[in-house]
CSV table of C-alpha atoms and ligand atoms in Angstrom, one decimal:
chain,number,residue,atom,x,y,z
A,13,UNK,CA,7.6,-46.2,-39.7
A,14,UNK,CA,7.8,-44.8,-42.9
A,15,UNK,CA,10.1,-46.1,-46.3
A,16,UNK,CA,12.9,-44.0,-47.5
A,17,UNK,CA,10.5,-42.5,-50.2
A,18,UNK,CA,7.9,-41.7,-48.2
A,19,UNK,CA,10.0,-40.0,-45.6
A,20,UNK,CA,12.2,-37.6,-48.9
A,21,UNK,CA,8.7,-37.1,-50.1
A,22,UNK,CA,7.6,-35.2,-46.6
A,23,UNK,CA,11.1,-33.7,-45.8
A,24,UNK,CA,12.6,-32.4,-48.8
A,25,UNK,CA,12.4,-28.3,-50.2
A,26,UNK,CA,13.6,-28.0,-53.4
A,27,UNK,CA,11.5,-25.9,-56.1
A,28,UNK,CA,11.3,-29.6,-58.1
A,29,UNK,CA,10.1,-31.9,-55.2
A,30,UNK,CA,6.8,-32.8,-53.6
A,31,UNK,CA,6.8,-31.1,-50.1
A,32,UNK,CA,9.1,-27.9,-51.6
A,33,UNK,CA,6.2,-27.4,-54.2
A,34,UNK,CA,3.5,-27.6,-51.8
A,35,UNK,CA,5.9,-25.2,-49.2
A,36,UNK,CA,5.8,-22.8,-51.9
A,37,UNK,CA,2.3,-22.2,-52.2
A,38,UNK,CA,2.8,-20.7,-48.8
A,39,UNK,CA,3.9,-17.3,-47.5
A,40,UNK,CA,7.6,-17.5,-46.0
A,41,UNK,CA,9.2,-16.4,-42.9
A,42,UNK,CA,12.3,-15.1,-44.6
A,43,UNK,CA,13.9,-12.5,-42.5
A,44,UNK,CA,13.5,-10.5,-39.3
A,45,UNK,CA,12.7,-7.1,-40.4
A,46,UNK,CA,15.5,-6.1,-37.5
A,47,UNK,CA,17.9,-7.8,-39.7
A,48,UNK,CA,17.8,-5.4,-42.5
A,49,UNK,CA,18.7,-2.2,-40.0
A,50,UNK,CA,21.2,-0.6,-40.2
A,51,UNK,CA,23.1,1.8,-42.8
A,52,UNK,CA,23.2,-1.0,-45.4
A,53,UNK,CA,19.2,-3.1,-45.3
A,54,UNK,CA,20.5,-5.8,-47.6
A,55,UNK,CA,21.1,-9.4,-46.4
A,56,UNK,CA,22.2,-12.8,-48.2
A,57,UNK,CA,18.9,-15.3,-47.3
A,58,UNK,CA,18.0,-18.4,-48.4
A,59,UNK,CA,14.8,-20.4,-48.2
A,60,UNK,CA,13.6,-23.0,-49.2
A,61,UNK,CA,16.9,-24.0,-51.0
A,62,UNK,CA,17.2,-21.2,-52.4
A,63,UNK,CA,19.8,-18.7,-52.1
A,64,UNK,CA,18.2,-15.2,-52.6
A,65,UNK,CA,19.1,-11.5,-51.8
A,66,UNK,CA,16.5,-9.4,-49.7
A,67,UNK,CA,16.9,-5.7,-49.3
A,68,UNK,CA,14.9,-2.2,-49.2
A,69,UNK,CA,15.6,0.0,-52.2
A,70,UNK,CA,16.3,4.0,-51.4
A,71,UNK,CA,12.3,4.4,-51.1
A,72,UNK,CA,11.9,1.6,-48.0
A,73,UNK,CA,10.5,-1.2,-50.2
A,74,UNK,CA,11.6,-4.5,-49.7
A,75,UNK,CA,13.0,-6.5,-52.7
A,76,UNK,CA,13.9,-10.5,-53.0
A,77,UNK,CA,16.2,-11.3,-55.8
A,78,UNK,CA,17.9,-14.8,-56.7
A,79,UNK,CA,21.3,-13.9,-55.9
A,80,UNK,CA,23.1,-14.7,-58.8
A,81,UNK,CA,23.5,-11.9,-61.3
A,82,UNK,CA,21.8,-12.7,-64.6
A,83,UNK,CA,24.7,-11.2,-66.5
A,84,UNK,CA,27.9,-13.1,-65.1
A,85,UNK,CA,26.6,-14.9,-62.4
A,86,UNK,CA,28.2,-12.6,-59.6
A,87,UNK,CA,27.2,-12.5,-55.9
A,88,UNK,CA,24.4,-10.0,-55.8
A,89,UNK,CA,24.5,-9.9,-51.9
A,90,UNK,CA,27.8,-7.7,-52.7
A,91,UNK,CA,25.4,-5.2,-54.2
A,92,UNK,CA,25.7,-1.2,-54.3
A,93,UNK,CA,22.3,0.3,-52.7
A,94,UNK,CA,21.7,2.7,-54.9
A,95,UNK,CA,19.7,4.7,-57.9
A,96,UNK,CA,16.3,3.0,-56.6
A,97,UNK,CA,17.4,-0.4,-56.7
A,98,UNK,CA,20.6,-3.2,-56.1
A,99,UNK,CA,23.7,-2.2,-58.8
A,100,UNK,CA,25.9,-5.6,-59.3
A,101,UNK,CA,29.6,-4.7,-58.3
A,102,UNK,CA,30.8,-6.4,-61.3
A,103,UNK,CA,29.7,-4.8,-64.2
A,104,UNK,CA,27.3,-2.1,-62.5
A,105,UNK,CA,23.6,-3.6,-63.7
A,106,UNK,CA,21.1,-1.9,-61.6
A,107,UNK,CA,17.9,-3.6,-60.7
A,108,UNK,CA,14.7,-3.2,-58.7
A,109,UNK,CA,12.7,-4.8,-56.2
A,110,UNK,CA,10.5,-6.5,-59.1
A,111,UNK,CA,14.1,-7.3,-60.7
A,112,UNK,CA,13.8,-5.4,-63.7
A,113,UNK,CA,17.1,-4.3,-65.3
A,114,UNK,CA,17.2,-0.8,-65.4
A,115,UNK,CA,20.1,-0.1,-66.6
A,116,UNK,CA,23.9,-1.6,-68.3
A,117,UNK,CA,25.8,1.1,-67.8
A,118,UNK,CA,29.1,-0.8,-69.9
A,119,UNK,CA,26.5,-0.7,-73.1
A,120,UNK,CA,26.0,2.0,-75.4
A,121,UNK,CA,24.5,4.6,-74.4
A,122,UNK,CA,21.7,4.1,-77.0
A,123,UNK,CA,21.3,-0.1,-76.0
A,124,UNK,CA,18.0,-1.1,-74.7
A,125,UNK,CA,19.8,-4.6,-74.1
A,126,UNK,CA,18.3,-3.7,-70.2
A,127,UNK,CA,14.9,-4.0,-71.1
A,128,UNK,CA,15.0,-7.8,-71.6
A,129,UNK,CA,16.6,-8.7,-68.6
A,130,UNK,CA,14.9,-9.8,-65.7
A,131,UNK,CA,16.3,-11.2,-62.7
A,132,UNK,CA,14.1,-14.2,-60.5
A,133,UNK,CA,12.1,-12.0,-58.0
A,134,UNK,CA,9.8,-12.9,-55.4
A,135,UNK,CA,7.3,-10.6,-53.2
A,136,UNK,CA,8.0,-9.8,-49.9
A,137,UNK,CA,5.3,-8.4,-46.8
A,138,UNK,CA,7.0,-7.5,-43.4
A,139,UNK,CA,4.0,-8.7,-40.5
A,140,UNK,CA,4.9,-8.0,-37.2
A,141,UNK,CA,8.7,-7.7,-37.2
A,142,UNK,CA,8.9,-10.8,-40.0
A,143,UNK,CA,9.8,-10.3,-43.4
A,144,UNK,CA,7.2,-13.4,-45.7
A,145,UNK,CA,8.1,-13.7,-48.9
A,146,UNK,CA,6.1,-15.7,-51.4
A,147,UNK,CA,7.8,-18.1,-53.6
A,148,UNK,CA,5.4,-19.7,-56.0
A,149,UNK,CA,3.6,-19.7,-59.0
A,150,UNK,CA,0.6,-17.0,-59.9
A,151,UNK,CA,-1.2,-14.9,-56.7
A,152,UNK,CA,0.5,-15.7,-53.0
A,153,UNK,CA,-2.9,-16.8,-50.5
A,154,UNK,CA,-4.1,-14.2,-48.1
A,155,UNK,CA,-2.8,-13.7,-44.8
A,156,UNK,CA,-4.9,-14.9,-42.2
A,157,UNK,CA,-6.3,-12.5,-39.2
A,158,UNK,CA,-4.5,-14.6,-36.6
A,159,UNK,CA,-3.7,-12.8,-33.5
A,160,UNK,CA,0.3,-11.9,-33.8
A,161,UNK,CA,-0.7,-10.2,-36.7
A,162,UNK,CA,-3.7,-8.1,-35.7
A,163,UNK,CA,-1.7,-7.2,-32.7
A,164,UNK,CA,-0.3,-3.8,-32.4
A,165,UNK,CA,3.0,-3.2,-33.1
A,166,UNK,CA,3.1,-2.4,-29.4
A,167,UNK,CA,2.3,-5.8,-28.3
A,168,UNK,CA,4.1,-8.3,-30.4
A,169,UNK,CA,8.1,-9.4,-30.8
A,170,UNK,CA,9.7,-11.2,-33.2
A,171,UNK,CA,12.6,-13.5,-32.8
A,172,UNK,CA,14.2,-16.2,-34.7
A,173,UNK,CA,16.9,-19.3,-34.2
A,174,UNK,CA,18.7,-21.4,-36.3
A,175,UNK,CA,18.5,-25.5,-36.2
A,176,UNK,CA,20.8,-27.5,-37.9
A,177,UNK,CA,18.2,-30.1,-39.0
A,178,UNK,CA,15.2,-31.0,-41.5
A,179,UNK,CA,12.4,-28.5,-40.7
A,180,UNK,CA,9.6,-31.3,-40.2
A,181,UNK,CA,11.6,-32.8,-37.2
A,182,UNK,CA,11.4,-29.1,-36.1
A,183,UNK,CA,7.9,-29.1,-35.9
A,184,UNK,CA,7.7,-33.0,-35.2
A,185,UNK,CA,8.6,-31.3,-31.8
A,186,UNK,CA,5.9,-28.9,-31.6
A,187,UNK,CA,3.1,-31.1,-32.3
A,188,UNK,CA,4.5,-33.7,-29.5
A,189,UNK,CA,2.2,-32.9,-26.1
A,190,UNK,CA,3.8,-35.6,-24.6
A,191,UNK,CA,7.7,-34.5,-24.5
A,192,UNK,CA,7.3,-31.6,-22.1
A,193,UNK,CA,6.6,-33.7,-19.1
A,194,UNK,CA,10.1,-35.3,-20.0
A,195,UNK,CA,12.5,-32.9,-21.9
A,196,UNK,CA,11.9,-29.9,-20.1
A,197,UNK,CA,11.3,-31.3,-16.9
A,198,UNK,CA,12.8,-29.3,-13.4
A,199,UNK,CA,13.5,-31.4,-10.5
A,200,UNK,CA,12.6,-28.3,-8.3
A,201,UNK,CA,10.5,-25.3,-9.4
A,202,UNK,CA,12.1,-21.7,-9.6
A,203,UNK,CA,10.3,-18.5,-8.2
A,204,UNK,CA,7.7,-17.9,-10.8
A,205,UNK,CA,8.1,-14.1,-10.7
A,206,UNK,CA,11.6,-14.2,-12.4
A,207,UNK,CA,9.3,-15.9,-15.2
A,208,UNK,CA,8.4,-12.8,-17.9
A,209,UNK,CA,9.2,-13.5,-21.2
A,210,UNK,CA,9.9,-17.5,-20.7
A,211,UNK,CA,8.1,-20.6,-21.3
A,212,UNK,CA,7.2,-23.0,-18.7
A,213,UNK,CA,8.2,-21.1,-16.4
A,214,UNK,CA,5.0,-19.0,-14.6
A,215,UNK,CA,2.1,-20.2,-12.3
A,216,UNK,CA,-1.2,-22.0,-14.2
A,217,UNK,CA,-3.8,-19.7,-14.7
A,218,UNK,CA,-6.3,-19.7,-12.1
A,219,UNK,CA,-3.7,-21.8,-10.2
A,220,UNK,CA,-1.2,-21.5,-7.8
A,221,UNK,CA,0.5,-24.5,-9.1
A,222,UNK,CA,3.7,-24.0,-11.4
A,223,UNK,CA,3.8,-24.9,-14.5
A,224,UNK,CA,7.1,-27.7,-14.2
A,225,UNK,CA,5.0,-28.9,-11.0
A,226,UNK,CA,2.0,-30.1,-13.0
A,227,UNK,CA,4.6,-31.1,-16.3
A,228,UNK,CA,7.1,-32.7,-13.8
A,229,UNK,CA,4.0,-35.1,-11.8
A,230,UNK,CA,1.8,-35.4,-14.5
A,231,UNK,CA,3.4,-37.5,-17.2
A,232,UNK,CA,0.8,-38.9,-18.6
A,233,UNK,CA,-1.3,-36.6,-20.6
A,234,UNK,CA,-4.8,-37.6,-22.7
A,235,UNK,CA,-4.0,-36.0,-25.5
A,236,UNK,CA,-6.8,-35.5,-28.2
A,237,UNK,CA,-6.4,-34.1,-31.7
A,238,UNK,CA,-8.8,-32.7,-34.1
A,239,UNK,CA,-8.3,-31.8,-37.6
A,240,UNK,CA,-9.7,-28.5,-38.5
A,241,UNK,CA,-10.3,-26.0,-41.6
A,242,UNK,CA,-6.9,-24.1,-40.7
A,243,UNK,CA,-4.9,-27.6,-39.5
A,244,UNK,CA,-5.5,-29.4,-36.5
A,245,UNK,CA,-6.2,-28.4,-32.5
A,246,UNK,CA,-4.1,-30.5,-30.0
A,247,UNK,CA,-5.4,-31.0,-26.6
A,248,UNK,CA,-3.5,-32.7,-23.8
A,249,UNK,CA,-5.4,-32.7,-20.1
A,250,UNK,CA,-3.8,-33.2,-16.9
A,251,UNK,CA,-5.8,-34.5,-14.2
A,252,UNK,CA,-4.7,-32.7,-11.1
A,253,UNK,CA,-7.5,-33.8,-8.8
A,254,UNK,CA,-11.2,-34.6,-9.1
A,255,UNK,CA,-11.9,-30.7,-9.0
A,256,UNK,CA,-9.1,-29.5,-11.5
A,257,UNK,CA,-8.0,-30.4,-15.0
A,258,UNK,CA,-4.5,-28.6,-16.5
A,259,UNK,CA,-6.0,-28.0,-20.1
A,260,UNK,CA,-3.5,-27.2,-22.6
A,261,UNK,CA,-4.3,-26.4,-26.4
A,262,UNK,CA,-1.6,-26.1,-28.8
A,263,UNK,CA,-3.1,-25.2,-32.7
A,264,UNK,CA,-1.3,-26.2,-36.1
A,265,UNK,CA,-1.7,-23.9,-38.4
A,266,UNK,CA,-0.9,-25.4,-42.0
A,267,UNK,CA,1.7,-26.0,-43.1
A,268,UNK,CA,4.3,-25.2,-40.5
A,269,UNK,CA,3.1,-22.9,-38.2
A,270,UNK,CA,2.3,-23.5,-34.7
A,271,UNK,CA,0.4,-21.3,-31.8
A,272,UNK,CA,1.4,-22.7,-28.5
A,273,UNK,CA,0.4,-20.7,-25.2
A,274,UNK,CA,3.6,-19.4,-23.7
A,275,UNK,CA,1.9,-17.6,-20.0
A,276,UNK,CA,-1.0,-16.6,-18.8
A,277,UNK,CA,-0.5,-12.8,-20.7
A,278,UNK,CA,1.5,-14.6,-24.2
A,279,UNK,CA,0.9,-16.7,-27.1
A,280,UNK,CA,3.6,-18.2,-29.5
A,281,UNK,CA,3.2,-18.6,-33.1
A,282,UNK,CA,6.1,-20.0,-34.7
A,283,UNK,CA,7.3,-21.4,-38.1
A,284,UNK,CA,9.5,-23.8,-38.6
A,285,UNK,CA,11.1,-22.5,-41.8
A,286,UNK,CA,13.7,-24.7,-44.3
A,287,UNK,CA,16.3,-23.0,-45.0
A,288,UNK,CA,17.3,-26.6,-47.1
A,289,UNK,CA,16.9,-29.9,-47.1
A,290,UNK,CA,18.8,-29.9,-43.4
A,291,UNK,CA,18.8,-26.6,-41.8
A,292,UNK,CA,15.9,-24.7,-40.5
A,293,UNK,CA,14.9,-21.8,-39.0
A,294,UNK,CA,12.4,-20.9,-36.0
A,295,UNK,CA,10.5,-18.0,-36.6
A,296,UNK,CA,8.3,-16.8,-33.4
A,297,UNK,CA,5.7,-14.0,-33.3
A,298,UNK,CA,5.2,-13.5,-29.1
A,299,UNK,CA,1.8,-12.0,-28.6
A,300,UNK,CA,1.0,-10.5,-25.6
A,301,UNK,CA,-3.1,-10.1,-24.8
A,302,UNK,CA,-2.4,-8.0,-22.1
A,303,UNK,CA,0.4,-5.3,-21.2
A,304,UNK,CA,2.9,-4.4,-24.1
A,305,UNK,CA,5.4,-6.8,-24.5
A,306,UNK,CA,9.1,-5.9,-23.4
A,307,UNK,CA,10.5,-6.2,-26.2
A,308,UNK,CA,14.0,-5.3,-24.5
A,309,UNK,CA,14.3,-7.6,-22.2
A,310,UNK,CA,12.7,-10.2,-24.6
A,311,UNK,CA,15.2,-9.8,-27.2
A,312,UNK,CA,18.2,-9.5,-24.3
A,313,UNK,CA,17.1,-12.8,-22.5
A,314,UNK,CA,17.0,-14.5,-26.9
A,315,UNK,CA,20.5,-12.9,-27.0
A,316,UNK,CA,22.4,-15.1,-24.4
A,317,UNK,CA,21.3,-18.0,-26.1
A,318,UNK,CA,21.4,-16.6,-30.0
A,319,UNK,CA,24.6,-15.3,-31.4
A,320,UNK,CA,24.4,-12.9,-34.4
A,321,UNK,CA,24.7,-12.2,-37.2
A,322,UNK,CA,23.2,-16.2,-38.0
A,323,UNK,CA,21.1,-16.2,-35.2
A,324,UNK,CA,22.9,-19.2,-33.9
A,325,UNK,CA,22.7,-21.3,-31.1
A,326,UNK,CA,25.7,-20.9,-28.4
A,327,UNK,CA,25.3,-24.4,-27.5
A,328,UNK,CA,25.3,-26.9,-29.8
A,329,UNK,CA,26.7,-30.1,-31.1
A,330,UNK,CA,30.5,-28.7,-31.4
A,331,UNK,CA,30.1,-28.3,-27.0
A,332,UNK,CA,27.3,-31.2,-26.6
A,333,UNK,CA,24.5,-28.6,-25.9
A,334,UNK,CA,26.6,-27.7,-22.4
A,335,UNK,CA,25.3,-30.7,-21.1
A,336,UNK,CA,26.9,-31.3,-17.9
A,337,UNK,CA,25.9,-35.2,-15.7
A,338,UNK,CA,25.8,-33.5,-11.8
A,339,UNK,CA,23.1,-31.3,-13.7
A,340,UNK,CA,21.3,-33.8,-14.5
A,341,UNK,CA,21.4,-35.9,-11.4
A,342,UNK,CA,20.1,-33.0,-9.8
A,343,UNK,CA,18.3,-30.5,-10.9
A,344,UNK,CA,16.9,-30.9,-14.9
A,345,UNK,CA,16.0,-33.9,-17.0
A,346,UNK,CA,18.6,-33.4,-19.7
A,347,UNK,CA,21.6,-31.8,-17.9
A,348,UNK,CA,21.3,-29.0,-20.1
A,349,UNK,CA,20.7,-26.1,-18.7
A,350,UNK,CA,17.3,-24.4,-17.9
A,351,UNK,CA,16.7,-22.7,-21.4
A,352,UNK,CA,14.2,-25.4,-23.1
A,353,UNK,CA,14.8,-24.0,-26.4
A,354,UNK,CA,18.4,-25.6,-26.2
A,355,UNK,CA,16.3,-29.1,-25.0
A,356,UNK,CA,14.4,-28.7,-27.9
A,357,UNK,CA,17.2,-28.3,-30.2
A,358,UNK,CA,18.8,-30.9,-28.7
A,359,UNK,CA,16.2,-33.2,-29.3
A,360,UNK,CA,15.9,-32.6,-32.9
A,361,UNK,CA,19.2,-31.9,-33.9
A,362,UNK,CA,19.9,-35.3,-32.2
A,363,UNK,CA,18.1,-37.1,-34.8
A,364,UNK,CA,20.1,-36.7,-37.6
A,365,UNK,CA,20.1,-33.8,-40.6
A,366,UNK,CA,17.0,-35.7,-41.9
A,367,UNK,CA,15.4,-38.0,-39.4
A,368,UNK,CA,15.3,-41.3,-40.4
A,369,UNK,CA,11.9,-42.5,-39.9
A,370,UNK,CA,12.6,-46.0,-41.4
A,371,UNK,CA,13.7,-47.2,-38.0
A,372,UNK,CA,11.2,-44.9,-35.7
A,373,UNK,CA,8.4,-46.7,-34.0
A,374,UNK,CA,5.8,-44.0,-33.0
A,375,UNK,CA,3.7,-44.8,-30.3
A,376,UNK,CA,0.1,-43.6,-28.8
A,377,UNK,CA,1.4,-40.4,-27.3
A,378,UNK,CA,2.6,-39.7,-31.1
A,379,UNK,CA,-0.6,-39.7,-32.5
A,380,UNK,CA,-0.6,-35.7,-33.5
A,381,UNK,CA,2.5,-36.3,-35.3
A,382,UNK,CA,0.9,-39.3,-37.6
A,383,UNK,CA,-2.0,-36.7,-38.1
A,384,UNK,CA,-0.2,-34.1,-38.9
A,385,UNK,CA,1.8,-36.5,-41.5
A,386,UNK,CA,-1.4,-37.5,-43.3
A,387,UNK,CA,-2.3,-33.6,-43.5
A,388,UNK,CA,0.6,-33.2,-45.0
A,389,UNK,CA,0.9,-36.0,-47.7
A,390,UNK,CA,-2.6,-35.1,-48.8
A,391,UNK,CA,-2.0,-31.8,-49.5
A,392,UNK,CA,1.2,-32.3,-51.1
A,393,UNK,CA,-0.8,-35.0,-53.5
A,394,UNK,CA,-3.3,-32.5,-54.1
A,395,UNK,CA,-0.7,-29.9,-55.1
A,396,UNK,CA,1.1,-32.4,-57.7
A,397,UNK,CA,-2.5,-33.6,-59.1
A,398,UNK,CA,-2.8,-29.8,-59.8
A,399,UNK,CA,-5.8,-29.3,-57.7
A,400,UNK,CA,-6.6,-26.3,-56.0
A,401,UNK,CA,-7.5,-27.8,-52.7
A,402,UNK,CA,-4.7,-27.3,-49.2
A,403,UNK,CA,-5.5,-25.6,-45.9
A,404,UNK,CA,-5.0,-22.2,-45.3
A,405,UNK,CA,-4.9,-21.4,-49.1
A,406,UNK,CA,-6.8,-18.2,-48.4
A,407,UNK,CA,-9.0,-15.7,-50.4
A,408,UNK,CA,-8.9,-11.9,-49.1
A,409,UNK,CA,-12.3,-13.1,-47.5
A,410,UNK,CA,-11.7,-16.0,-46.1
A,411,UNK,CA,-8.6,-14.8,-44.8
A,412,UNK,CA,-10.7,-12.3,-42.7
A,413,UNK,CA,-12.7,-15.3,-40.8
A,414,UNK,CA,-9.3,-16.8,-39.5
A,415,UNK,CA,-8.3,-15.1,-36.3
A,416,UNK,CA,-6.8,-17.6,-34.2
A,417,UNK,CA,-6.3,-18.7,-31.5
A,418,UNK,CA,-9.6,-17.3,-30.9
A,419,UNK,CA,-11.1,-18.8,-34.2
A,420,UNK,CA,-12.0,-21.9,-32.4
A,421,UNK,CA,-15.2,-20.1,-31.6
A,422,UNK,CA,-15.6,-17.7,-34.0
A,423,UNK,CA,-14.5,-15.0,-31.4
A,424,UNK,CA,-11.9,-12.5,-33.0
A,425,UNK,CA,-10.4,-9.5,-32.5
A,426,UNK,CA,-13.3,-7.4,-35.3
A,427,UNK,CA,-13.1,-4.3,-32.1
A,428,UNK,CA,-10.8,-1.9,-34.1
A,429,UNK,CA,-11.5,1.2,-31.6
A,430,UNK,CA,-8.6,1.8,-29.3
A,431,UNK,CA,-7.6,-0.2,-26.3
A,432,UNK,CA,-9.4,-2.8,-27.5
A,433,UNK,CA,-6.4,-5.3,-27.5
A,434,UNK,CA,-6.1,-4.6,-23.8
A,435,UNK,CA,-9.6,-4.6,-22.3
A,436,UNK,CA,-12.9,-5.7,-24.7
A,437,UNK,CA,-11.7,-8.4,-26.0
A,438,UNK,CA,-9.6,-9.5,-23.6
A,439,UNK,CA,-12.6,-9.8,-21.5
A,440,UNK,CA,-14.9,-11.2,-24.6
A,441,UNK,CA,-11.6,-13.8,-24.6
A,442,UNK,CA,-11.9,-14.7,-20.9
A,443,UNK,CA,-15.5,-15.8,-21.6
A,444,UNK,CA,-15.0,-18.3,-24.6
A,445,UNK,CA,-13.6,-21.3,-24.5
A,446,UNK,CA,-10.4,-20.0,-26.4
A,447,UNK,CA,-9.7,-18.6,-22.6
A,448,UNK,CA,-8.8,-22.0,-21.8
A,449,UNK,CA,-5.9,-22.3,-23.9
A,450,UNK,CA,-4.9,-18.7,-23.3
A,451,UNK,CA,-5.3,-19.4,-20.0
A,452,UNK,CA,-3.3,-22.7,-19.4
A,453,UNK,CA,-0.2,-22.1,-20.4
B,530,FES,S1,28.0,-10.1,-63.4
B,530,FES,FE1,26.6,-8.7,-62.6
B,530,FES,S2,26.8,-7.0,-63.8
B,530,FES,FE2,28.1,-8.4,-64.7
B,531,FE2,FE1,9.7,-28.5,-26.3
């Protein structure tokens, strides 16, 4: 349990407040680079609190603007693309993707009024389909070696979804081993060869078993957690028999990121973005160690659920999540359907636009989340005493050492030469311990 203070200190975003200035030491998912396709690549975005415009100037590069004009204050997100930058439709001021006014066009000809404006602008990287952007103070930290974005191109996709909730609830529910026995339980398994692209859906590696099978009759997990340079490793084991253990290895990567094993051939990473103080977005890089991904079908099977141009959910509160009572009598735990991403928005959304963790009793199986929590506060007291010191604050050369999941053993993807993805160090993979993880989905 937590007081009222305590709980604003961890949850809220703004640039003025604890966790929003410790969030903004970070890079950003802000955007899916597939968002800004299209004839006009401009898109109204907000992060953080912070309502922003991100767009690619005539030359391809991406720009992130506050989305007020400096002049008048008018929407920049109505923007002319055009002349190497964003023109305002009010009075015509162009600017560029570092936000420099480069031109007034209703001054005299002679004015050099332009040169002293300058618009709030933020940098911006695209990494495997997602756009980052950086919004704090001096040089933005390096971006790690992990796996989804080492990846070809070829074997990654990106998709996001919006939650209408606090973003630490959001990835409360990722750092909980315990709730998939429950939440996204089946009463009977389905064929596992309809399961491409899903989680929780396939076989166990090196097992016949399916995954709901050993989630559905194995309810009580051990779950261990370590803290660790990049953010903590979370273990829960499953004792099948005396000869088998299900192992399963989720990593949090700090702040908000989390790499969960999806199937035998996929890995998850995923963000859990604030959009404000009570809306957040998931951001998810699928990595695939072994055969390109489908990106297709991946995106088609995201679409039935996701709706466009918000990437909103289809069930929600407004139609209570489809949640229908023979369902669950019969064939899932929470009568809603067989997508678990709509059990897991449920079961955050459910908890209020800002959990209220004065009246939450957390339990043994919640022990990741109370690690986690201290993580958090102590970097976020580190980043208002001024000190340097949070995870995952990277130089260029650290950032290089960081290549997880396999960074557990110091085994990384270093093979640049072709194919490599596919067969070395898939292979090097299968014989660390890092297989494990990959390998229990
Ligand atoms: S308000 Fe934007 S140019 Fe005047
Ligand atoms: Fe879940």
């Amino acid at each position: 349990m937590l007081t009222a203070e305590q709980n604003d200190f961890m949850t809220r975003v703004g640039p003025d407040v604890p966790a929003g200035k410790l969030l903004r030491r970070y890079w950003q998912p802000v955007a899916l680079a597939e968002e800004l396709d299209g004839p006009r690549p401009l898109k109204a975005v907000k992060l953080l609190g912070q309502d922003m415009v991100l767009f690619r100037d005539d030359n391809g590069e991406l720009g992130l603007l506050d989305r007020d004009c400096p002049h008048r204050g008018a929407d920049l997100a109505f923007g002319r693309l055009e002349h190497g930058g964003i023109r305002c439709a009010f009075h015509g001021w162009l600017f560029n993707v570092k936000g420099q006014c480069m031109e007034t066009p209703a001054e005299p000809a002679s004015s050099k009024f332009h040169t002293t404006i300058q618009q709030g602008a933020y940098p911006v990287v695209e990494r495997s389909g997602v756009i980052f952007a950086y919004l704090g103070e001096g040089e933005p930290p390096a971006f790690p070696d992990m796996d989804c974005f080492v990846a070809p191109g070829t074997h990654t996709f990106a998709f996001k979804g919006l939650w209408e909730c606090n973003w630490l609830q959001a990835l409360e529910v990722g750092i909980d081993p315990a709730h998939a026995s429950y939440l996204h339980r089946f009463f009977e398994d389905e064929d596992t060869s309809a399961s491409y692209g899903k989680q929780f859906r396939g076989a166990s590696s090196d097992s016949e078993m399916a995954i709901t099978k050993v989630l559905r009759e194995y309810g009580r997990p051990t779950i261990n957690v370590e803290p660790t340079n990049y953010g903590m490793r979370m273990t829960s084991l499953r004792e099948l028999s005396e000869e088998f253990t299900h192992v399963r290895v989720t990593n949090l990567v700090f702040p908000q990121a989390i790499v969960i094993p999806m199937s035998s051939e996929m890995t998850i990473s995923q963000w859990h973005v604030p959009v404000d103080d009570t809306h957040c977005y998931w951001y998810a890089i699928f990595t695939s160690f072994t055969e390109p991904v489908n990106k297709e079908q991946m995106r088609a099977q995201r679409l039935e659920l996701y709706e466009l141009p918000g990437y909103t959910s289809r069930k929600n509160k407004s139609n209570h999540y489809g949640f229908d009572a023979n369902e669950q009598m019969t064939e899932t735990y929470t009568g809603m359907g067989h997508d678990i991403n709509v059990h897991d928005q449920w079961a955050v959304e459910s908890q209020g636009p800002i959990q209220d963790r004065t009246r939450e009793h957390l339990a043994a199986s919640d022990k990741c989340i109370y690690t986690y929590r201290r993580m958090l506060v102590k970097a976020i007291e580190a980043t208002l005493a001024g000190e340097g010191k949070a995870p995952m604050l990277l130089s260029d050369e650290e950032a290089r050492e960081v290549t997880g999941p396999a960074s557990i053993d110091g085994i990384g993807p270093r093979n640049q030469e072709k194919n490599y993805w596919v067969e070395a160090d898939l292979k090097r993979r299968q014989e660390s311990d890092w297989a494990s993880q990959r390998l229990s989905a």
